[in-house]
Amino acid sequence: RKEVEQDPGPFNVPEGATVAFNCTYSNSASQSFFWYRQDCRKEPKLLMSVYSSGNEDGRFTAQLNRASQYISLLIRDSKLSDSATYLCVVTRGAGANNLFFGTGTRLTVIP
Amino acid sequence: DAMVIQNPRYQVTQFGKPVTLSCSQTLNHNVMYWYQQKSSQAPKLLFHYYDKDFNNEADTPDNFQSRRPNTSFCFLDIRSPGLGDAAMYLCATRASGPSYEQYFGPGTRLTVT
């Protein structure tokens, strides 16, 4: 089983739509969780960290369910500029500082 | 201002011809990472340095070596590139401490002919 699994998509949504991405991780000892954004042929950039209580940053909401080992990202009011690949990222385990990356979910927002 | 710089951005090398990729950082971060990313795949960690301590991933081929002469610079050496080594190579840095956020450079896209 892969350490981090994501639906690769692609997700094609119209502008203004709400879209949700899901991710599961296999190591129950993982302690930190993130969503990174990667534009085509560019480097990954941190979008947001994911906290146990859930957190929101503008149009973006991240949720964590430790019992189910499941992470989600919700994007509301999609913009054309949201088109990118979204990578689910988790730390390897307790006290570990290396990251496992999912293969990413491709989002295209259509005018 | 660029914080993690990679040179060159594009590198073409011949099969079997050694190549060196460069990464420098202005963040004064203790930890530096090298990742390999192939098309539609996740970045794969090759190795990392915590200060001068080198940490190799178990499945990183011996063909890949790294050097970190000082805090600011880190190099990736591919001794005998094969066609399967064509990929984007990403350098990242992280400060020691509780934050796990990694800062990535723009990457070097390696083509092997």
mmCIF file of C-alpha atoms in Angstrom:
data_model
loop_
_atom_site.group_PDB
_atom_site.id
_atom_site.type_symbol
_atom_site.label_atom_id
_atom_site.label_comp_id
_atom_site.label_asym_id
_atom_site.label_seq_id
_atom_site.Cartn_x
_atom_site.Cartn_y
_atom_site.Cartn_z
ATOM 1 C CA ARG A 1 0.000 0.000 0.000
ATOM 2 C CA LYS A 2 1.294 3.459 -0.880
ATOM 3 C CA GLU A 3 2.108 5.780 1.993
ATOM 4 C CA VAL A 4 -0.167 8.476 0.578
ATOM 5 C CA GLU A 5 -2.977 7.851 -1.876
ATOM 6 C CA GLN A 6 -4.931 10.417 -3.812
ATOM 7 C CA ASP A 7 -7.464 10.345 -6.608
ATOM 8 C CA PRO A 8 -5.366 11.564 -9.561
ATOM 9 C CA GLY A 9 -8.340 13.186 -11.260
ATOM 10 C CA PRO A 10 -8.435 15.121 -13.449
ATOM 11 C CA PHE A 11 -11.149 17.262 -11.965
ATOM 12 C CA ASN A 12 -12.591 19.692 -14.493
ATOM 13 C CA VAL A 13 -14.913 22.199 -12.850
ATOM 14 C CA PRO A 14 -16.494 25.481 -13.933
ATOM 15 C CA GLU A 15 -15.500 28.757 -12.382
ATOM 16 C CA GLY A 16 -17.315 29.358 -9.136
ATOM 17 C CA ALA A 17 -17.782 25.673 -8.363
ATOM 18 C CA THR A 18 -16.877 23.980 -5.116
ATOM 19 C CA VAL A 19 -14.530 21.032 -5.399
ATOM 20 C CA ALA A 20 -13.192 18.592 -2.808
ATOM 21 C CA PHE A 21 -10.095 16.415 -2.873
ATOM 22 C CA ASN A 22 -9.457 13.448 -0.631
ATOM 23 C CA CYS A 23 -6.337 11.716 0.516
ATOM 24 C CA THR A 24 -5.569 8.704 2.700
ATOM 25 C CA TYR A 25 -2.314 7.860 4.427
ATOM 26 C CA SER A 26 -1.073 4.528 5.694
ATOM 27 C CA ASN A 27 1.201 5.385 8.626
ATOM 28 C CA SER A 28 -0.871 5.970 11.732
ATOM 29 C CA ALA A 29 2.171 7.540 13.388
ATOM 30 C CA SER A 30 2.278 10.421 10.900
ATOM 31 C CA GLN A 31 1.949 13.657 12.799
ATOM 32 C CA SER A 32 1.937 16.529 10.342
ATOM 33 C CA PHE A 33 -0.119 16.985 7.235
ATOM 34 C CA PHE A 34 -0.071 19.460 4.397
ATOM 35 C CA TRP A 35 -1.517 20.373 1.067
ATOM 36 C CA TYR A 36 0.975 21.583 -1.521
ATOM 37 C CA ARG A 37 0.131 23.077 -4.871
ATOM 38 C CA GLN A 38 2.214 22.364 -7.954
ATOM 39 C CA ASP A 39 1.750 24.209 -11.229
ATOM 40 C CA CYS A 40 2.756 22.536 -14.462
ATOM 41 C CA ARG A 41 6.549 22.155 -14.694
ATOM 42 C CA LYS A 42 7.056 24.184 -11.507
ATOM 43 C CA GLU A 43 8.068 23.327 -7.978
ATOM 44 C CA PRO A 44 5.604 22.396 -5.224
ATOM 45 C CA LYS A 45 4.563 25.239 -2.956
ATOM 46 C CA LEU A 46 2.934 24.954 0.438
ATOM 47 C CA LEU A 47 -0.764 25.755 0.246
ATOM 48 C CA MET A 48 -1.698 25.056 3.834
ATOM 49 C CA SER A 49 -0.986 22.894 6.823
ATOM 50 C CA VAL A 50 -3.762 20.634 8.070
ATOM 51 C CA TYR A 51 -4.646 20.659 11.746
ATOM 52 C CA SER A 52 -6.703 18.201 13.753
ATOM 53 C CA SER A 53 -9.388 20.776 14.366
ATOM 54 C CA GLY A 54 -9.631 21.626 10.701
ATOM 55 C CA ASN A 55 -8.550 24.947 9.323
ATOM 56 C CA GLU A 56 -9.622 27.485 6.772
ATOM 57 C CA ASP A 57 -7.696 29.974 4.671
ATOM 58 C CA GLY A 58 -9.967 32.091 2.552
ATOM 59 C CA ARG A 59 -11.650 29.840 0.009
ATOM 60 C CA PHE A 60 -9.667 26.794 1.126
ATOM 61 C CA THR A 61 -10.652 24.458 3.955
ATOM 62 C CA ALA A 62 -8.620 21.482 5.116
ATOM 63 C CA GLN A 63 -9.841 18.672 7.339
ATOM 64 C CA LEU A 64 -8.061 15.809 9.071
ATOM 65 C CA ASN A 65 -9.597 12.600 10.359
ATOM 66 C CA ARG A 66 -6.932 10.720 12.273
ATOM 67 C CA ALA A 67 -9.158 7.750 13.052
ATOM 68 C CA SER A 68 -9.771 7.136 9.358
ATOM 69 C CA GLN A 69 -6.327 8.414 8.295
ATOM 70 C CA TYR A 70 -8.008 10.723 5.872
ATOM 71 C CA ILE A 71 -7.317 14.305 4.779
ATOM 72 C CA SER A 72 -9.456 16.542 2.634
ATOM 73 C CA LEU A 73 -9.187 19.864 0.857
ATOM 74 C CA LEU A 74 -12.228 21.908 -0.114
ATOM 75 C CA ILE A 75 -11.984 24.782 -2.567
ATOM 76 C CA ARG A 76 -14.955 27.107 -2.757
ATOM 77 C CA ASP A 77 -15.728 29.592 -5.539
ATOM 78 C CA SER A 78 -13.065 28.126 -7.829
ATOM 79 C CA LYS A 79 -10.969 30.568 -9.837
ATOM 80 C CA LEU A 80 -9.144 29.945 -13.094
ATOM 81 C CA SER A 81 -5.925 30.511 -11.169
ATOM 82 C CA ASP A 82 -6.714 27.506 -8.963
ATOM 83 C CA SER A 83 -5.892 25.203 -11.875
ATOM 84 C CA ALA A 84 -2.937 23.138 -10.681
ATOM 85 C CA THR A 85 -2.032 19.791 -9.159
ATOM 86 C CA TYR A 86 -2.723 19.488 -5.443
ATOM 87 C CA LEU A 87 -0.364 17.249 -3.510
ATOM 88 C CA CYS A 88 -1.301 15.638 -0.232
ATOM 89 C CA VAL A 89 1.773 15.439 2.002
ATOM 90 C CA VAL A 90 2.352 13.741 5.349
ATOM 91 C CA THR A 91 5.325 13.274 7.615
ATOM 92 C CA ARG A 92 6.734 9.806 7.764
ATOM 93 C CA GLY A 93 5.994 9.042 11.358
ATOM 94 C CA ALA A 94 6.374 10.071 14.948
ATOM 95 C CA GLY A 95 9.207 12.530 15.252
ATOM 96 C CA ALA A 96 10.101 12.200 11.593
ATOM 97 C CA ASN A 97 10.770 15.288 9.591
ATOM 98 C CA ASN A 98 10.770 13.806 6.126
ATOM 99 C CA LEU A 99 7.719 14.048 3.964
ATOM 100 C CA PHE A 100 5.770 11.602 1.872
ATOM 101 C CA PHE A 101 4.090 13.138 -1.163
ATOM 102 C CA GLY A 102 1.003 11.846 -2.865
ATOM 103 C CA THR A 103 0.981 11.769 -6.658
ATOM 104 C CA GLY A 104 -1.394 14.704 -6.706
ATOM 105 C CA THR A 105 -4.850 15.519 -7.953
ATOM 106 C CA ARG A 106 -5.059 17.551 -11.114
ATOM 107 C CA LEU A 107 -7.617 20.377 -11.116
ATOM 108 C CA THR A 108 -8.650 22.389 -14.147
ATOM 109 C CA VAL A 109 -11.065 25.273 -13.657
ATOM 110 C CA ILE A 110 -12.942 26.055 -16.840
ATOM 111 C CA PRO A 111 -14.254 29.530 -17.757
ATOM 112 C CA ASP B 1 14.094 37.473 -3.844
ATOM 113 C CA ALA B 2 14.915 33.898 -4.723
ATOM 114 C CA MET B 3 15.426 31.805 -1.610
ATOM 115 C CA VAL B 4 16.277 28.405 -3.068
ATOM 116 C CA ILE B 5 18.162 28.586 -6.331
ATOM 117 C CA GLN B 6 18.875 25.712 -8.646
ATOM 118 C CA ASN B 7 21.270 25.710 -11.541
ATOM 119 C CA PRO B 8 20.978 24.968 -14.292
ATOM 120 C CA ARG B 9 17.228 25.022 -14.832
ATOM 121 C CA TYR B 10 17.587 22.687 -17.797
ATOM 122 C CA GLN B 11 20.372 20.185 -18.288
ATOM 123 C CA VAL B 12 20.955 17.854 -21.199
ATOM 124 C CA THR B 13 23.525 15.130 -20.781
ATOM 125 C CA GLN B 14 24.521 12.058 -22.686
ATOM 126 C CA PHE B 15 23.944 8.532 -21.524
ATOM 127 C CA GLY B 16 26.734 7.671 -19.090
ATOM 128 C CA LYS B 17 28.219 11.175 -18.918
ATOM 129 C CA PRO B 18 28.495 12.461 -15.343
ATOM 130 C CA VAL B 19 26.444 15.482 -14.469
ATOM 131 C CA THR B 20 26.240 17.764 -11.431
ATOM 132 C CA LEU B 21 23.198 19.742 -10.391
ATOM 133 C CA SER B 22 23.538 22.660 -8.020
ATOM 134 C CA CYS B 23 21.352 24.079 -5.274
ATOM 135 C CA SER B 24 21.951 27.120 -3.109
ATOM 136 C CA GLN B 25 19.839 28.789 -0.447
ATOM 137 C CA THR B 26 19.723 32.163 1.230
ATOM 138 C CA LEU B 27 17.518 30.984 4.102
ATOM 139 C CA ASN B 28 20.326 29.610 6.273
ATOM 140 C CA HIS B 29 18.293 26.446 6.778
ATOM 141 C CA ASN B 30 19.930 23.450 8.406
ATOM 142 C CA VAL B 31 18.238 20.816 6.298
ATOM 143 C CA MET B 32 18.545 20.388 2.549
ATOM 144 C CA TYR B 33 16.802 17.742 0.458
ATOM 145 C CA TRP B 34 17.069 16.359 -3.041
ATOM 146 C CA TYR B 35 13.985 14.912 -4.689
ATOM 147 C CA GLN B 36 13.467 13.266 -8.050
ATOM 148 C CA GLN B 37 10.121 13.825 -9.740
ATOM 149 C CA LYS B 38 9.051 12.073 -12.916
ATOM 150 C CA SER B 39 6.031 13.043 -14.964
ATOM 151 C CA SER B 40 2.716 12.499 -13.136
ATOM 152 C CA GLN B 41 4.518 11.040 -10.130
ATOM 153 C CA ALA B 42 5.103 12.229 -6.607
ATOM 154 C CA PRO B 43 8.435 13.778 -5.678
ATOM 155 C CA LYS B 44 10.668 10.972 -4.438
ATOM 156 C CA LEU B 45 13.200 11.753 -1.741
ATOM 157 C CA LEU B 46 16.736 10.744 -2.718
ATOM 158 C CA PHE B 47 18.646 11.993 0.344
ATOM 159 C CA HIS B 48 18.928 14.849 2.746
ATOM 160 C CA TYR B 49 21.467 16.639 4.883
ATOM 161 C CA TYR B 50 20.863 17.765 8.425
ATOM 162 C CA ASP B 51 23.753 20.202 8.711
ATOM 163 C CA LYS B 52 26.662 18.022 7.597
ATOM 164 C CA ASP B 53 24.964 14.733 8.441
ATOM 165 C CA PHE B 54 24.096 12.880 5.267
ATOM 166 C CA ASN B 55 21.002 10.668 5.161
ATOM 167 C CA ASN B 56 20.545 8.400 2.185
ATOM 168 C CA GLU B 57 17.212 6.815 1.350
ATOM 169 C CA ALA B 58 17.453 3.037 1.238
ATOM 170 C CA ASP B 59 16.250 2.805 -2.346
ATOM 171 C CA THR B 60 18.376 5.617 -3.793
ATOM 172 C CA PRO B 61 20.671 4.106 -6.430
ATOM 173 C CA ASP B 62 24.427 4.295 -5.872
ATOM 174 C CA ASN B 63 24.582 6.250 -9.110
ATOM 175 C CA PHE B 64 23.350 9.262 -7.151
ATOM 176 C CA GLN B 65 25.717 11.051 -4.795
ATOM 177 C CA SER B 66 25.547 14.335 -2.962
ATOM 178 C CA ARG B 67 27.866 16.894 -1.448
ATOM 179 C CA ARG B 68 27.208 19.756 0.911
ATOM 180 C CA PRO B 69 30.370 21.838 1.260
ATOM 181 C CA ASN B 70 28.691 24.492 3.407
ATOM 182 C CA THR B 71 25.286 25.538 4.727
ATOM 183 C CA SER B 72 24.324 27.367 1.563
ATOM 184 C CA PHE B 73 25.208 24.879 -1.139
ATOM 185 C CA CYS B 74 24.294 21.322 -1.967
ATOM 186 C CA PHE B 75 25.141 19.343 -5.100
ATOM 187 C CA LEU B 76 23.627 16.299 -6.711
ATOM 188 C CA ASP B 77 26.064 14.189 -8.730
ATOM 189 C CA ILE B 78 24.797 11.569 -11.133
ATOM 190 C CA ARG B 79 27.790 9.445 -11.976
ATOM 191 C CA SER B 80 26.487 7.589 -15.001
ATOM 192 C CA PRO B 81 23.085 8.872 -16.067
ATOM 193 C CA GLY B 82 20.756 6.414 -17.679
ATOM 194 C CA LEU B 83 17.672 7.134 -19.731
ATOM 195 C CA GLY B 84 15.591 6.336 -16.674
ATOM 196 C CA ASP B 85 17.207 9.183 -14.757
ATOM 197 C CA ALA B 86 15.547 11.808 -16.934
ATOM 198 C CA ALA B 87 13.359 13.740 -14.522
ATOM 199 C CA MET B 88 12.878 16.993 -12.642
ATOM 200 C CA TYR B 89 15.275 17.253 -9.718
ATOM 201 C CA LEU B 90 14.014 19.385 -6.879
ATOM 202 C CA CYS B 91 16.046 20.823 -4.054
ATOM 203 C CA ALA B 92 14.278 21.837 -0.857
ATOM 204 C CA THR B 93 15.275 23.320 2.459
ATOM 205 C CA ARG B 94 13.819 23.335 5.930
ATOM 206 C CA ALA B 95 14.748 25.082 9.134
ATOM 207 C CA SER B 96 15.413 22.921 12.164
ATOM 208 C CA GLY B 97 12.614 23.193 14.696
ATOM 209 C CA PRO B 98 8.969 22.243 14.900
ATOM 210 C CA SER B 99 7.886 23.397 11.460
ATOM 211 C CA TYR B 100 8.004 20.780 8.740
ATOM 212 C CA GLU B 101 7.494 23.289 5.939
ATOM 213 C CA GLN B 102 9.898 22.727 3.087
ATOM 214 C CA TYR B 103 10.852 25.445 0.626
ATOM 215 C CA PHE B 104 11.479 24.203 -2.867
ATOM 216 C CA GLY B 105 13.714 25.517 -5.581
ATOM 217 C CA PRO B 106 12.407 25.771 -9.152
ATOM 218 C CA GLY B 107 13.983 22.462 -10.109
ATOM 219 C CA THR B 108 16.396 21.284 -12.765
ATOM 220 C CA ARG B 109 14.893 19.356 -15.630
ATOM 221 C CA LEU B 110 17.365 16.701 -16.740
ATOM 222 C CA THR B 111 17.248 15.167 -20.188
ATOM 223 C CA VAL B 112 19.432 12.167 -21.005
ATOM 224 C CA THR B 113 20.159 11.501 -24.670
#
